[in-house]
């Protein structure tokens, strides 16, 4: 079954902890993205990667880190430096090379600070 | 810098009536425009996109959108709304002059269709 798989669906983080959200795709897409969704603010880009072993900061990268060691995987780590991490996190992917290519999304992960 | 505006936080329509969800954009180069729908606690589902050509784009679930270059708009429409269309709708744009591939989203519009 092709698609983008995010895990876990729900994650609770204690103050001062780092947590990692998983994103795997079997669509053979070159590009992968992480977005954060807060109520009333739409989606904001955290990091994106257009090719393996390379990634760029998006608009709100502070307090987050990523890696792209494999084409199909793009994990996001929310570090303790992220002061307000409670949000819905969406991973996405697309074929690279043309701005008209559609970006497809996973089902999202909820992160809550407790 | 590219941007997208969805001027209405919420749109209310009666089932069977036509619906319109508004979107305007700003880009430096050619716009590549997208509409997505999100149901509660789910990811975004792609509805339709404009790349070039015909200004009226048809998409999934009976939705269509009209590209208007002079008004820099890309409004989402459906001739007859269903209760099941109730969801959060996002307009998004990519700037054709940028090589980053970044997709910029509007704030979202909640569509409420009442029986």
CSV table of C-alpha atoms in Angstrom, one decimal:
chain,number,residue,atom,x,y,z
A,1,UNK,CA,0.0,0.0,0.0
A,2,UNK,CA,1.7,3.2,-1.2
A,3,UNK,CA,1.9,6.3,0.8
A,4,UNK,CA,3.4,8.3,3.6
A,5,UNK,CA,3.5,6.8,7.1
A,6,UNK,CA,3.9,9.0,10.2
A,7,UNK,CA,4.5,7.6,13.6
A,8,UNK,CA,3.5,7.8,16.4
A,9,UNK,CA,0.1,9.4,16.0
A,10,UNK,CA,0.2,10.8,19.5
A,11,UNK,CA,3.3,11.6,21.5
A,12,UNK,CA,3.7,13.2,24.9
A,13,UNK,CA,6.9,15.0,25.8
A,14,UNK,CA,8.1,16.1,29.2
A,15,UNK,CA,9.9,19.4,29.6
A,16,UNK,CA,13.5,19.2,28.6
A,17,UNK,CA,13.2,16.1,26.5
A,18,UNK,CA,14.0,15.6,22.8
A,19,UNK,CA,11.5,13.5,20.8
A,20,UNK,CA,11.7,12.2,17.3
A,21,UNK,CA,8.8,11.9,14.9
A,22,UNK,CA,9.1,9.3,12.1
A,23,UNK,CA,8.2,9.8,8.5
A,24,UNK,CA,8.5,7.1,5.9
A,25,UNK,CA,7.4,7.1,2.2
A,26,UNK,CA,7.3,4.4,-0.4
A,27,UNK,CA,6.3,6.6,-3.3
A,28,UNK,CA,9.9,7.0,-4.5
A,29,UNK,CA,9.7,10.7,-4.1
A,30,UNK,CA,12.8,12.8,-4.0
A,31,UNK,CA,11.6,15.7,-1.9
A,32,UNK,CA,10.3,15.5,1.7
A,33,UNK,CA,8.9,18.2,4.0
A,34,UNK,CA,7.9,18.8,7.6
A,35,UNK,CA,5.1,21.2,8.4
A,36,UNK,CA,3.7,22.4,11.7
A,37,UNK,CA,0.0,23.1,12.1
A,38,UNK,CA,-1.4,25.4,14.9
A,39,UNK,CA,-5.0,26.4,15.1
A,40,UNK,CA,-5.7,29.5,13.0
A,41,UNK,CA,-2.2,29.7,11.6
A,42,UNK,CA,-2.3,27.3,8.7
A,43,UNK,CA,0.7,25.2,8.0
A,44,UNK,CA,4.3,26.5,8.5
A,45,UNK,CA,7.3,24.9,6.9
A,46,UNK,CA,9.9,23.6,9.4
A,47,UNK,CA,12.5,21.8,7.1
A,48,UNK,CA,12.6,20.3,3.7
A,49,UNK,CA,14.9,18.1,1.7
A,50,UNK,CA,15.1,17.9,-2.0
A,51,UNK,CA,17.7,15.1,-2.1
A,52,UNK,CA,19.3,12.5,0.1
A,53,UNK,CA,21.9,13.9,2.5
A,54,UNK,CA,20.8,17.4,2.0
A,55,UNK,CA,18.1,19.6,3.7
A,56,UNK,CA,17.2,23.2,4.2
A,57,UNK,CA,15.6,25.2,6.9
A,58,UNK,CA,12.1,26.4,6.4
A,59,UNK,CA,10.4,29.3,8.1
A,60,UNK,CA,10.4,28.0,11.7
A,61,UNK,CA,13.4,25.7,12.0
A,62,UNK,CA,14.6,26.9,15.4
A,63,UNK,CA,14.3,24.1,18.0
A,64,UNK,CA,14.0,21.3,15.4
A,65,UNK,CA,16.5,19.1,13.6
A,66,UNK,CA,16.2,16.6,10.7
A,67,UNK,CA,18.3,14.0,8.8
A,68,UNK,CA,17.9,12.5,5.4
A,69,UNK,CA,20.1,9.5,5.2
A,70,UNK,CA,17.7,7.5,3.1
A,71,UNK,CA,15.4,8.5,0.3
A,72,UNK,CA,12.4,7.1,2.0
A,73,UNK,CA,12.9,8.5,5.5
A,74,UNK,CA,12.9,12.0,6.9
A,75,UNK,CA,12.7,12.0,10.7
A,76,UNK,CA,12.1,15.2,12.7
A,77,UNK,CA,13.5,15.7,16.1
A,78,UNK,CA,11.9,18.3,18.4
A,79,UNK,CA,14.5,19.4,20.8
A,80,UNK,CA,14.3,20.9,24.2
A,81,UNK,CA,15.1,24.3,22.6
A,82,UNK,CA,11.7,24.4,21.0
A,83,UNK,CA,9.8,26.3,23.6
A,84,UNK,CA,6.2,25.7,22.4
A,85,UNK,CA,6.2,22.3,20.7
A,86,UNK,CA,2.6,21.4,21.2
A,87,UNK,CA,1.2,21.1,17.7
A,88,UNK,CA,0.1,18.8,14.9
A,89,UNK,CA,3.1,17.8,12.7
A,90,UNK,CA,2.6,16.9,9.1
A,91,UNK,CA,5.2,15.1,6.9
A,92,UNK,CA,4.9,15.4,3.1
A,93,UNK,CA,6.6,14.3,0.0
A,94,UNK,CA,6.7,15.0,-3.8
A,95,UNK,CA,8.6,14.3,-7.0
A,96,UNK,CA,11.3,16.9,-7.3
A,97,UNK,CA,12.1,19.1,-10.3
A,98,UNK,CA,8.9,20.9,-11.2
A,99,UNK,CA,6.9,23.4,-9.1
A,100,UNK,CA,3.6,22.0,-10.4
A,101,UNK,CA,4.3,18.6,-8.9
A,102,UNK,CA,1.7,17.7,-6.2
A,103,UNK,CA,2.9,17.5,-2.5
A,104,UNK,CA,1.2,14.6,-0.7
A,105,UNK,CA,0.8,14.4,3.0
A,106,UNK,CA,0.9,11.8,5.8
A,107,UNK,CA,-1.8,11.5,8.5
A,108,UNK,CA,0.0,13.7,10.9
A,109,UNK,CA,1.4,13.3,14.5
A,110,UNK,CA,0.2,15.1,17.6
A,111,UNK,CA,2.8,16.2,20.0
A,112,UNK,CA,1.8,17.4,23.5
A,113,UNK,CA,4.1,18.8,26.2
A,114,UNK,CA,3.2,17.5,29.6
B,1,UNK,CA,7.9,36.9,-1.2
B,2,UNK,CA,5.1,34.6,-2.0
B,3,UNK,CA,1.9,34.6,0.1
B,4,UNK,CA,-1.6,33.3,0.2
B,5,UNK,CA,-4.7,34.8,1.7
B,6,UNK,CA,-8.0,33.1,2.6
B,7,UNK,CA,-10.2,36.0,3.7
B,8,UNK,CA,-12.9,34.0,5.3
B,9,UNK,CA,-12.3,31.9,8.5
B,10,UNK,CA,-15.6,30.1,8.0
B,11,UNK,CA,-18.1,29.6,5.2
B,12,UNK,CA,-21.6,28.4,5.9
B,13,UNK,CA,-23.9,27.0,3.2
B,14,UNK,CA,-27.0,24.9,3.0
B,15,UNK,CA,-26.8,21.4,1.5
B,16,UNK,CA,-27.6,21.5,-2.2
B,17,UNK,CA,-26.5,25.2,-2.6
B,18,UNK,CA,-23.4,26.2,-4.5
B,19,UNK,CA,-20.3,27.0,-2.4
B,20,UNK,CA,-17.3,29.2,-2.9
B,21,UNK,CA,-14.2,29.3,-0.8
B,22,UNK,CA,-12.0,32.3,-1.6
B,23,UNK,CA,-8.2,32.5,-2.1
B,24,UNK,CA,-5.9,35.2,-3.4
B,25,UNK,CA,-2.1,34.9,-3.9
B,26,UNK,CA,1.0,36.8,-4.4
B,27,UNK,CA,4.1,35.5,-6.2
B,28,UNK,CA,7.0,36.9,-8.2
B,29,UNK,CA,6.9,34.3,-11.0
B,30,UNK,CA,4.3,32.1,-12.4
B,31,UNK,CA,1.9,30.7,-9.8
B,32,UNK,CA,1.3,27.0,-9.2
B,33,UNK,CA,-1.8,26.8,-7.1
B,34,UNK,CA,-3.3,24.0,-5.1
B,35,UNK,CA,-6.3,23.2,-2.9
B,36,UNK,CA,-6.3,20.7,-0.1
B,37,UNK,CA,-9.0,19.5,2.3
B,38,UNK,CA,-8.4,18.4,5.9
B,39,UNK,CA,-10.9,16.4,8.0
B,40,UNK,CA,-10.5,16.4,11.8
B,41,UNK,CA,-7.4,14.8,13.1
B,42,UNK,CA,-6.2,13.8,9.6
B,43,UNK,CA,-3.6,14.8,7.1
B,44,UNK,CA,-4.3,17.0,4.0
B,45,UNK,CA,-5.9,15.5,1.0
B,46,UNK,CA,-5.1,17.0,-2.4
B,47,UNK,CA,-8.2,18.2,-4.3
B,48,UNK,CA,-6.9,20.0,-7.4
B,49,UNK,CA,-4.2,22.2,-8.9
B,50,UNK,CA,-3.6,24.9,-11.5
B,51,UNK,CA,-0.4,24.7,-13.5
B,52,UNK,CA,-1.2,26.3,-16.8
B,53,UNK,CA,-3.8,26.3,-19.5
B,54,UNK,CA,-7.5,26.3,-18.9
B,55,UNK,CA,-8.5,28.7,-16.1
B,56,UNK,CA,-11.2,26.3,-14.8
B,57,UNK,CA,-9.7,23.3,-13.1
B,58,UNK,CA,-11.7,20.3,-12.1
B,59,UNK,CA,-10.7,18.1,-9.2
B,60,UNK,CA,-11.9,15.4,-6.8
B,61,UNK,CA,-15.3,15.1,-5.3
B,62,UNK,CA,-17.0,17.5,-7.7
B,63,UNK,CA,-14.8,20.5,-6.8
B,64,UNK,CA,-13.5,22.9,-9.3
B,65,UNK,CA,-11.5,26.1,-9.0
B,66,UNK,CA,-11.2,29.1,-11.3
B,67,UNK,CA,-7.8,30.8,-11.9
B,68,UNK,CA,-8.0,34.5,-12.4
B,69,UNK,CA,-4.6,36.1,-13.2
B,70,UNK,CA,-5.8,39.7,-13.2
B,71,UNK,CA,-7.4,39.4,-9.8
B,72,UNK,CA,-4.6,36.9,-8.5
B,73,UNK,CA,-7.3,34.6,-7.3
B,74,UNK,CA,-8.0,30.9,-7.2
B,75,UNK,CA,-11.4,30.4,-5.7
B,76,UNK,CA,-12.7,26.9,-4.9
B,77,UNK,CA,-16.2,26.1,-6.0
B,78,UNK,CA,-18.8,23.3,-6.0
B,79,UNK,CA,-22.2,23.5,-7.7
B,80,UNK,CA,-24.1,21.6,-5.0
B,81,UNK,CA,-22.7,21.2,-1.5
B,82,UNK,CA,-22.9,18.0,0.6
B,83,UNK,CA,-22.9,17.8,4.4
B,84,UNK,CA,-19.9,15.5,4.0
B,85,UNK,CA,-18.0,18.4,2.4
B,86,UNK,CA,-17.8,20.0,5.8
B,87,UNK,CA,-14.1,20.3,6.6
B,88,UNK,CA,-11.1,22.7,6.6
B,89,UNK,CA,-9.9,23.8,3.2
B,90,UNK,CA,-6.4,25.1,2.4
B,91,UNK,CA,-5.2,27.1,-0.6
B,92,UNK,CA,-1.5,26.9,-1.3
B,93,UNK,CA,1.0,28.4,-3.9
B,94,UNK,CA,4.4,27.6,-5.2
B,95,UNK,CA,6.4,30.3,-7.0
B,96,UNK,CA,7.5,29.2,-10.4
B,97,UNK,CA,10.6,31.4,-10.2
B,98,UNK,CA,11.9,29.7,-7.0
B,99,UNK,CA,14.0,26.6,-7.1
B,100,UNK,CA,13.2,25.7,-3.5
B,101,UNK,CA,9.9,24.0,-4.1
B,102,UNK,CA,8.4,25.5,-1.0
B,103,UNK,CA,4.6,25.3,-0.8
B,104,UNK,CA,3.1,28.3,1.1
B,105,UNK,CA,-0.4,27.8,2.7
B,106,UNK,CA,-3.2,30.1,3.5
B,107,UNK,CA,-4.7,30.2,7.0
B,108,UNK,CA,-7.5,27.8,6.1
B,109,UNK,CA,-11.2,28.2,5.7
B,110,UNK,CA,-13.7,26.0,7.6
B,111,UNK,CA,-16.6,25.0,5.4
B,112,UNK,CA,-19.8,24.1,7.3
B,113,UNK,CA,-22.6,22.6,5.2
B,114,UNK,CA,-25.9,22.3,7.0
B,115,UNK,CA,-28.7,19.9,6.1
